[in-house]
Amino acid sequence: MIAAVRSELRKLLTVRSTFAVLSILTLFIAFGGFYIEGYSGGGVLPDNHKLVNAVFGGSANIMPQMIAIVVILLMAHEYRYNLINYSLTLTNRRTKFLAAKLMVAALFTIVIATAGVLLTMGLTYLGLKLKGTYIPHQDLMLWTVLWRTVAFSLGYSLFGLALVSLIRNLTAVIFILFAGIGITETLLGLVLKSKTDYLPFRAVGRLIQPINPPGASPQNDNPFVSHSFGPLKALGIFGIYLVVLWLVSWYLFVRRDAS
């Protein structure tokens, strides 16, 4: 198993697409955190959750998608460049091959999401400082921000990896994950109405809801407000969808022809 994981790490870290996507992601974080949230901000800053909301309102929305692209390509390249037969030949069990992909994808997502949170907060603070903006004491809520952003990013990545393992078509997976699901959940919302929060990405989206500004009334969909449908329940709902998708993907991956 260790050899399989090392092999997948080499695949991930030796292709140009990984570093190309990470470079684009870094530019997005730098522009959004340093300039939009920081340097171009107003002269008065009464919000003691400014750095937290710079993550939840900005980078936490783009990071999961960019990380998911890298993870999807990790599997899609196997079929695109006809490497899948060689990869399966070098592994004595297909389940082991898929598990190695899963472990590497999860590790990559955790590392990049954590780095993205810290980079966003640091660049936002730097932008505010260089602009000369007064910065009140910040309640960073670092652990809360980290686990929710990482969990949200993992949801995207592992969902995308399961999809590409099932469908084996890069274009179809990209469309489904970044457009098809949103369109479907919007249409289902017209029917389900108050039950739309039980849809997978509507549920997991609660993890990165920004904190209300000072003096604002609490919102029912704010995960920082204590109510019956909090972030842990939202994560559990999404987890059910994810486990079912992975079981189907695993079963068909083990049974189907490699090509």
Coordinates of C-alpha atoms in Angstrom, one line a residue:
M1 CA 0.0 0.0 0.0
I2 CA 2.9 2.4 0.8
A3 CA 4.3 1.8 -2.6
A4 CA 1.0 2.5 -4.3
V5 CA 0.6 5.8 -2.3
R6 CA 4.2 6.8 -3.3
S7 CA 3.4 6.1 -6.9
E8 CA 0.3 8.3 -6.8
L9 CA 2.3 11.1 -5.1
R10 CA 4.8 11.0 -7.9
K11 CA 2.1 11.2 -10.5
L12 CA 0.5 14.2 -8.7
L13 CA 3.7 16.1 -8.2
T14 CA 5.4 15.4 -11.6
V15 CA 2.7 16.8 -13.9
R16 CA 2.6 20.4 -15.1
S17 CA -1.2 20.6 -14.6
T18 CA -0.8 20.4 -10.8
F19 CA 1.6 23.3 -10.6
A20 CA -0.4 25.3 -13.3
V21 CA -3.6 25.0 -11.3
L22 CA -1.8 25.8 -8.0
S23 CA -0.2 28.9 -9.6
I24 CA -3.6 30.2 -10.7
L25 CA -5.1 29.5 -7.3
T26 CA -2.2 31.4 -5.6
L27 CA -2.9 34.4 -7.9
F28 CA -6.6 34.3 -7.0
I29 CA -5.8 34.2 -3.3
A30 CA -3.3 37.0 -3.6
F31 CA -5.6 39.2 -5.6
G32 CA -8.7 38.5 -3.5
G33 CA -7.0 38.5 -0.1
F34 CA -4.4 41.2 -0.5
Y35 CA -6.2 43.6 -2.8
I36 CA -9.9 43.1 -2.7
E37 CA -10.3 42.2 1.0
G38 CA -7.2 44.1 2.2
Y39 CA -5.7 47.0 0.3
S40 CA -8.9 48.3 -1.4
G41 CA -11.0 48.0 1.8
G42 CA -12.5 51.0 3.6
G43 CA -10.6 53.3 6.0
V44 CA -12.6 52.2 9.0
L45 CA -12.8 48.5 10.0
P46 CA -15.2 47.8 12.9
D47 CA -15.4 44.1 12.1
N48 CA -13.4 41.8 14.4
H49 CA -14.0 38.9 12.1
K50 CA -12.6 40.6 9.0
L51 CA -9.9 38.0 8.4
V52 CA -12.3 35.1 9.0
N53 CA -14.8 36.5 6.5
A54 CA -11.9 37.1 4.0
V55 CA -11.6 33.3 3.9
F56 CA -15.3 32.4 4.0
G57 CA -16.4 35.1 1.7
G58 CA -13.5 34.7 -0.8
S59 CA -10.9 32.0 -1.0
A60 CA -13.0 29.3 0.5
N61 CA -15.3 29.5 -2.5
I62 CA -12.5 29.2 -5.1
M63 CA -10.0 26.9 -3.4
P64 CA -12.2 23.7 -3.3
Q65 CA -12.9 24.0 -7.0
M66 CA -9.3 24.5 -8.0
I67 CA -8.1 21.7 -5.7
A68 CA -10.8 19.4 -7.1
I69 CA -9.5 20.0 -10.6
V70 CA -6.1 18.7 -9.6
V71 CA -7.7 15.7 -7.9
I72 CA -9.9 15.0 -10.9
L73 CA -6.9 15.2 -13.3
L74 CA -5.1 12.7 -11.1
M75 CA -7.5 10.0 -12.2
A76 CA -8.5 11.5 -15.6
H77 CA -4.9 11.4 -16.8
E78 CA -4.9 7.6 -16.3
Y79 CA -7.5 7.3 -19.1
R80 CA -6.5 10.3 -21.1
Y81 CA -2.9 9.0 -21.6
N82 CA -3.9 5.3 -21.5
L83 CA -2.0 4.6 -18.3
I84 CA -4.7 2.8 -16.5
N85 CA -3.8 -0.7 -17.7
Y86 CA -0.1 -0.2 -16.6
S87 CA -1.2 1.2 -13.2
L88 CA -3.6 -1.7 -12.5
T89 CA -0.9 -4.2 -13.6
L90 CA 1.5 -2.8 -11.0
T91 CA -1.1 -3.1 -8.3
N92 CA -2.3 -6.5 -7.2
R93 CA -5.8 -5.2 -6.3
R94 CA -8.0 -2.6 -7.9
T95 CA -9.3 -1.5 -4.5
K96 CA -5.7 -0.8 -3.4
F97 CA -5.2 1.4 -6.5
L98 CA -8.4 3.4 -5.8
A99 CA -7.6 3.7 -2.1
A100 CA -4.1 5.1 -2.9
K101 CA -5.8 7.7 -5.1
L102 CA -8.2 8.5 -2.3
M103 CA -5.5 8.9 0.3
V104 CA -3.3 11.1 -1.9
A105 CA -6.2 13.3 -2.9
A106 CA -7.2 13.7 0.7
L107 CA -3.7 14.6 1.8
F108 CA -3.2 17.0 -1.0
T109 CA -6.5 18.7 -0.3
I110 CA -5.8 19.1 3.4
V111 CA -2.3 20.6 2.8
I112 CA -3.4 23.0 0.1
A113 CA -6.6 24.1 1.9
T114 CA -4.8 24.8 5.1
A115 CA -2.1 26.8 3.3
G116 CA -4.8 28.7 1.4
V117 CA -6.5 29.7 4.7
L118 CA -3.3 30.9 6.3
L119 CA -2.2 32.7 3.1
T120 CA -5.6 34.5 2.7
M121 CA -5.5 35.7 6.3
G122 CA -1.9 36.8 6.1
L123 CA -2.3 38.7 2.8
T124 CA -5.5 40.3 3.9
Y125 CA -3.8 41.6 7.0
L126 CA -0.8 42.8 5.0
G127 CA -3.1 44.7 2.6
L128 CA -5.0 46.4 5.4
K129 CA -1.7 47.4 7.1
L130 CA -0.2 48.8 3.9
K131 CA -3.4 50.8 3.2
G132 CA -3.2 52.2 6.7
T133 CA -6.6 50.8 7.7
Y134 CA -7.3 50.6 11.4
I135 CA -7.5 46.9 12.4
P136 CA -9.4 46.1 15.6
H137 CA -8.6 43.0 17.6
Q138 CA -9.3 40.0 15.4
D139 CA -11.1 36.9 16.6
L140 CA -9.4 34.5 14.2
M141 CA -11.3 31.4 15.2
L142 CA -8.5 29.6 13.5
W143 CA -9.4 26.0 14.3
T144 CA -13.0 26.6 13.3
V145 CA -12.0 28.2 10.0
L146 CA -9.5 25.5 9.2
W147 CA -11.6 22.5 9.8
R148 CA -14.7 23.9 8.0
T149 CA -12.7 25.1 5.0
V150 CA -10.7 21.8 4.9
A151 CA -14.0 19.7 5.2
F152 CA -15.6 21.8 2.5
S153 CA -12.6 21.3 0.2
L154 CA -12.4 17.6 0.9
G155 CA -16.1 17.3 0.0
Y156 CA -15.5 18.8 -3.4
S157 CA -12.3 16.8 -4.1
L158 CA -13.6 13.4 -3.0
F159 CA -16.9 14.0 -4.8
G160 CA -15.0 14.9 -8.0
L161 CA -12.6 11.9 -7.7
A162 CA -15.6 9.5 -7.2
L163 CA -17.3 11.0 -10.3
V164 CA -14.3 10.7 -12.5
S165 CA -13.8 7.1 -11.3
L166 CA -17.4 6.4 -12.2
I167 CA -17.8 8.3 -15.5
R168 CA -14.2 8.3 -16.8
N169 CA -14.8 11.4 -18.9
L170 CA -13.0 14.6 -17.9
T171 CA -15.3 17.0 -19.7
A172 CA -18.4 15.4 -18.3
V173 CA -17.1 15.5 -14.7
I174 CA -16.0 19.1 -14.9
F175 CA -19.5 20.1 -16.2
I176 CA -21.4 18.0 -13.6
L177 CA -19.3 19.2 -10.7
F178 CA -19.1 22.9 -11.5
A179 CA -22.3 23.6 -13.4
G180 CA -24.6 20.5 -13.5
I181 CA -25.0 20.1 -9.8
G182 CA -25.8 23.8 -9.3
I183 CA -28.4 23.8 -12.0
T184 CA -29.9 20.6 -10.7
E185 CA -30.1 21.8 -7.1
T186 CA -31.6 25.1 -8.3
L187 CA -34.4 23.3 -10.2
L188 CA -35.0 20.8 -7.4
G189 CA -35.3 23.8 -5.1
L190 CA -38.4 24.9 -6.9
V191 CA -40.0 21.6 -5.9
L192 CA -38.4 20.8 -2.5
K193 CA -38.6 24.4 -1.2
S194 CA -37.7 24.3 2.5
K195 CA -36.1 20.9 2.0
T196 CA -33.4 22.1 -0.4
D197 CA -30.9 22.2 2.5
Y198 CA -30.9 18.4 2.4
L199 CA -29.4 18.5 -1.1
P200 CA -25.6 17.7 -1.0
F201 CA -23.9 20.9 -2.0
R202 CA -26.6 23.1 -0.4
A203 CA -25.9 21.3 2.8
V204 CA -22.1 21.4 2.7
G205 CA -22.2 25.1 1.7
R206 CA -23.2 25.9 5.3
L207 CA -19.7 25.2 6.4
I208 CA -18.3 28.4 4.9
Q209 CA -21.2 30.9 5.5
P210 CA -19.6 34.3 6.5
I211 CA -20.2 35.6 10.0
N212 CA -22.8 38.4 10.4
P213 CA -21.4 41.9 10.7
P214 CA -21.7 43.7 14.0
G215 CA -25.3 44.7 14.9
A216 CA -26.9 42.5 12.2
S217 CA -29.7 40.1 13.1
P218 CA -28.8 36.4 13.1
Q219 CA -29.5 34.5 9.9
N220 CA -31.0 31.1 9.9
D221 CA -28.4 29.8 7.4
N222 CA -25.4 31.1 9.4
P223 CA -23.5 28.1 10.8
F224 CA -22.1 30.2 13.6
V225 CA -25.6 30.7 14.9
S226 CA -26.8 27.9 17.2
H227 CA -29.8 26.1 15.6
S228 CA -30.9 22.6 14.8
F229 CA -29.3 22.4 11.4
G230 CA -25.7 23.4 12.1
P231 CA -22.5 22.6 10.3
L232 CA -22.0 19.2 11.7
K233 CA -25.4 18.0 10.6
A234 CA -24.8 19.6 7.2
L235 CA -21.5 17.8 6.9
G236 CA -23.2 14.5 7.9
I237 CA -25.9 15.0 5.2
F238 CA -23.3 15.6 2.6
G239 CA -21.3 12.6 3.9
I240 CA -24.2 10.3 3.2
Y241 CA -24.3 11.3 -0.4
L242 CA -20.5 11.0 -0.7
V243 CA -20.4 7.5 0.8
V244 CA -23.2 6.3 -1.5
L245 CA -21.4 7.7 -4.5
W246 CA -18.1 6.2 -3.5
L247 CA -19.7 2.8 -2.9
V248 CA -21.1 2.8 -6.4
S249 CA -17.9 4.1 -7.9
W250 CA -15.8 1.5 -6.1
Y251 CA -18.1 -1.4 -7.1
L252 CA -18.2 -0.5 -10.7
F253 CA -14.5 0.3 -10.8
V254 CA -13.7 -3.1 -9.5
R255 CA -16.1 -4.9 -11.8
R256 CA -15.7 -3.0 -15.1
D257 CA -13.0 -3.4 -17.8
A258 CA -10.1 -1.0 -17.2
S259 CA -10.4 0.7 -20.6

